[in-house]
Amino acid sequence: MSPGGKTDEADEDIEDHIESNETFAEFCTRQAQNVVHFLVEDWFLSALLGVITAVLSVGMDVAIEVLQHAHVTFYDKMLAISTYLAFSQWVAHIVILTMFSAIFCQIVSKQAVGSGIPEVKVIMHGFKMDNYLTTRTLVAKMVGLTLAMGGGLPIGKEGPFVHMGAIVATLLSKITSACQYSAFFSNEGREMEMLSSGCAVGIACTFSAPIGAVLYAIESTSKYFAVKNYWRGFLAATCSAIVFRCANFFVTAEQSGTITAFYQTRFPTDCFLVEELPIFLFLGFISGLMGSLFIFIHRQISMFRSKNKLYKIIFRNNFLGFTVFMAFVVGVLTFPNGLGRYFAGRLTFRETMADFFNNCTWATNDSRRCPDSILTHWTGGSDGDVSIFTSLALYYILYFILVAICISINVPAGVFVPSFIIGAAGGRLMGETMVILFPEGMRGPGGPPIHPGLYAVVGAAAYTGAVTHTLSVSVIICELTGQLSPILPVLVSIIAMLMGNAVCKFLQPSIYESIIRVKRYPYLPDLPPSRVSVHTVKVEQLMVTDVIYITKDMTYREMKEILQLAPHLRSFPIVTDHDNKILLGSVAKRYLTMLLRRHVLVNQQDSRNIGRITPAEIFNTIRRTSMRLSRRSPSRRSNSSQTRESASIPETARSDVTTNEVEFVSERTFSGNTLLSISPLHCPNNIPLQAVFTRPSSADLSKAEVNADILLNRNIDLDEIAIDAAPFQLVLGSSLYKVHTLFSLLGLSHAYVTDCGKLVGVVGLKELRDALAHIYVRGAVAPVKPDRKLTSGTYLDMSAVNRDKLIPPMTPPANGHTISMESPKFGNSLTVPPMAL
């Protein structure tokens, strides 16, 4: 039976009757509207995202290719005059363009510096980072990356392009949120879906690999991915790749270098033997070790720059000093007539990759020998007095160190392409070694020969997968090389990549998580595989046992003192009483503050002057409120109006609290995500203008002072505020592995720990990060209990507290427990600490 006393069959009959009242014309109109909304909201936006990002990519790639071509052209002209002029031109080109890139990013948007993938990971896990997804950051990223790569720095573009794709997706979401016909675009989940699609588009623009782009975006930015968003990412990435390829018809052959992100290889189906599998596994093992070493060196370099006193004395935390210095070092090392002669310093990454993937050999003189145009690059010029093994080894070592440093300077820089090249160099070195050891193949005459280019492909996949902790690199390899028909080369790369990924995951976090740790972003890192300690450490070893809470019989005075003692906490648990402490729910701080505003009168004359709102602020508030209400749907608008009528505030209780006692809350500060989106507290305060501008009389002030104590001593009424009746709870005995999984899956910032319903503690992201800080060295370790008290779970004797003044920090209450006013280390807000440059 239904609540109204009717059966389910009767309800179905009523629904059928209602549906039958719809005419065929109304049905067609409704379906047509649904189709239009579907096409606009999903297909059109996803395709537009891919097209816009691809157009930006094509323009940047053409500019990068022009700058790189000008670098070599002017060098050749200067070399015909003087070697010193050629050296000056070569170094000056790198230094000047790198300097302009750093200056432009510093002036326009500092957030454009770096890869961008670590920041996107943090944003997609629920933390807000100011100015990272704005138009200014997009412009700075484009110009800075163009100048840095055009100058010749050994950096990649895939990370910045992921960031750019996320920015374009965010801007499209903001533009479409102005649509009033539907609340579809105002959904926060929809913004995350667009952000994920934007990340996939960034990779598709880099390699013209839509399938691998979507998989790589999922692996590098998400812990858990909604399968329903797959097709949006594929559609956006495919549109981006199509536009990227079509650009070949509109540019000249000299400018199609970075646009033609397609390195065709022609390995035969039987390009390797079963006997070679141990060699590929060994290559994957070495790539994993070198990948973990690369991550470790990069982190140590970043820590050295932030802590070393000598470094700070030399560069004085100047954003430009170390960047220009590294550009000068790169220019000196890659000078073609200097040290660069021994490792093809003249070549760009695109030209180097084409040489590494070539299906000929460098070490033999038979028919499979590479043409002289390629060998000249790696044998020291036309003289050929440099061994190819010396060139490859020197290339591997130098770029291994240079890339680790250059991706940390103050310019936009990616790590995927440099890692790809470094891994290909290591694979090519092993492949040429195998050709020397087995000149006629591992099975002798008549058997299949050794293909060094295949070793380069496998080495690139294994090393890049190890550094980034991703497996989708193998799919990108398929699309990048065009080896889609023979599956065996793909299997080889997957085998080696799995080995390298497993080794590096066991030793180090990914390069992106390492950057997050260096920059101290509030991000919960992934758990490394095979760590027994994550199952032995329990939540009671991590949680904070001193918890500030709200009780049902608490007075306004006690609540005010609690808000003053914990000014940085965003929410408080609600319990039954001080003895049982049965958890009833949680309430946001903003609601408690608003409750005080509604029920506490002003007890000082200057409070109205402090909390007074100027006419300009009043009219701006009215304008913002009207614009927000106009964007709501009619149904929600009617619900809001009914809520405002039911939550009217008495005139006697409509006053402000002194700002030096309680946080002043108004339309200016009462914003952000809340527990209940339709709470009465979301409505603007209908304070008459006369009450705002009229100065209170002496009689009114005296009456307010008399009634202040009476109002403060009343019990709070929790029925007037929005309460989350089901906050997330953990039970005693939960393992660190389970807690980490729940926090990652649900995007939690903190969770309460209960024992048979009794509140016993709280655990947040700060506690989890502290426990996992040294997991790669010592395993998961329960953090030492700090001296500070984040919160206090004991009863506060408010009678011993001065009612007119704030309790100073570290002042013991009557119960003897020390309470510190330090900010909590959990929450969903983010303040990015300044990095030492």
mmCIF file with all atom_site columns, C-alpha atoms in Angstrom, residues 548-550 552 571-576 581-588 675 718 722-729 750 752 754 757 759:
data_model
loop_
_atom_site.group_PDB
_atom_site.id
_atom_site.type_symbol
_atom_site.label_atom_id
_atom_site.label_alt_id
_atom_site.label_comp_id
_atom_site.label_asym_id
_atom_site.label_entity_id
_atom_site.label_seq_id
_atom_site.pdbx_PDB_ins_code
_atom_site.Cartn_x
_atom_site.Cartn_y
_atom_site.Cartn_z
_atom_site.occupancy
_atom_site.B_iso_or_equiv
_atom_site.pdbx_formal_charge
_atom_site.auth_seq_id
_atom_site.auth_comp_id
_atom_site.auth_asym_id
_atom_site.auth_atom_id
_atom_site.pdbx_PDB_model_num
ATOM 1  C CA . ILE A 1 548 ? 35.458 20.138 19.425 1.00 0.00 ? 548 ILE A CA 1
ATOM 2  C CA . TYR A 1 549 ? 31.774 19.394 19.164 1.00 0.00 ? 549 TYR A CA 1
ATOM 3  C CA . ILE A 1 550 ? 28.359 20.987 19.507 1.00 0.00 ? 550 ILE A CA 1
ATOM 4  C CA . LYS A 1 552 ? 21.959 19.988 21.719 1.00 0.00 ? 552 LYS A CA 1
ATOM 5  C CA . SER A 1 571 ? 32.322 22.206 10.327 1.00 0.00 ? 571 SER A CA 1
ATOM 6  C CA . PHE A 1 572 ? 31.571 20.792 13.776 1.00 0.00 ? 572 PHE A CA 1
ATOM 7  C CA . PRO A 1 573 ? 30.093 17.466 14.866 1.00 0.00 ? 573 PRO A CA 1
ATOM 8  C CA . ILE A 1 574 ? 26.847 17.463 16.828 1.00 0.00 ? 574 ILE A CA 1
ATOM 9  C CA . VAL A 1 575 ? 26.531 15.026 19.743 1.00 0.00 ? 575 VAL A CA 1
ATOM 10 C CA . THR A 1 576 ? 23.817 14.291 22.291 1.00 0.00 ? 576 THR A CA 1
ATOM 11 C CA . LYS A 1 581 ? 28.692 11.871 22.883 1.00 0.00 ? 581 LYS A CA 1
ATOM 12 C CA . ILE A 1 582 ? 26.503 9.953  20.432 1.00 0.00 ? 582 ILE A CA 1
ATOM 13 C CA . LEU A 1 583 ? 27.100 11.452 17.017 1.00 0.00 ? 583 LEU A CA 1
ATOM 14 C CA . LEU A 1 584 ? 23.936 13.021 15.588 1.00 0.00 ? 584 LEU A CA 1
ATOM 15 C CA . GLY A 1 585 ? 25.373 14.828 12.573 1.00 0.00 ? 585 GLY A CA 1
ATOM 16 C CA . SER A 1 586 ? 27.546 17.766 11.614 1.00 0.00 ? 586 SER A CA 1
ATOM 17 C CA . VAL A 1 587 ? 26.917 21.418 10.922 1.00 0.00 ? 587 VAL A CA 1
ATOM 18 C CA . ALA A 1 588 ? 28.864 23.961 8.908  1.00 0.00 ? 588 ALA A CA 1
ATOM 19 C CA . LEU A 1 675 ? 25.649 20.888 3.086  1.00 0.00 ? 675 LEU A CA 1
ATOM 20 C CA . LEU A 1 718 ? 19.386 23.431 15.977 1.00 0.00 ? 718 LEU A CA 1
ATOM 21 C CA . ALA A 1 722 ? 20.823 22.950 8.027  1.00 0.00 ? 722 ALA A CA 1
ATOM 22 C CA . ILE A 1 723 ? 22.370 19.837 9.567  1.00 0.00 ? 723 ILE A CA 1
ATOM 23 C CA . ASP A 1 724 ? 24.065 16.985 7.771  1.00 0.00 ? 724 ASP A CA 1
ATOM 24 C CA . ALA A 1 725 ? 22.394 14.105 9.571  1.00 0.00 ? 725 ALA A CA 1
ATOM 25 C CA . ALA A 1 726 ? 24.671 11.470 8.022  1.00 0.00 ? 726 ALA A CA 1
ATOM 26 C CA . PRO A 1 727 ? 28.323 12.595 8.053  1.00 0.00 ? 727 PRO A CA 1
ATOM 27 C CA . PHE A 1 728 ? 30.775 9.964  6.929  1.00 0.00 ? 728 PHE A CA 1
ATOM 28 C CA . GLN A 1 729 ? 31.860 7.744  9.796  1.00 0.00 ? 729 GLN A CA 1
ATOM 29 C CA . HIS A 1 750 ? 37.749 14.263 6.861  1.00 0.00 ? 750 HIS A CA 1
ATOM 30 C CA . TYR A 1 752 ? 34.535 11.027 12.113 1.00 0.00 ? 752 TYR A CA 1
ATOM 31 C CA . THR A 1 754 ? 32.847 6.296  16.174 1.00 0.00 ? 754 THR A CA 1
ATOM 32 C CA . GLY A 1 757 ? 27.805 5.450  17.785 1.00 0.00 ? 757 GLY A CA 1
ATOM 33 C CA . LEU A 1 759 ? 32.302 10.015 18.771 1.00 0.00 ? 759 LEU A CA 1
#
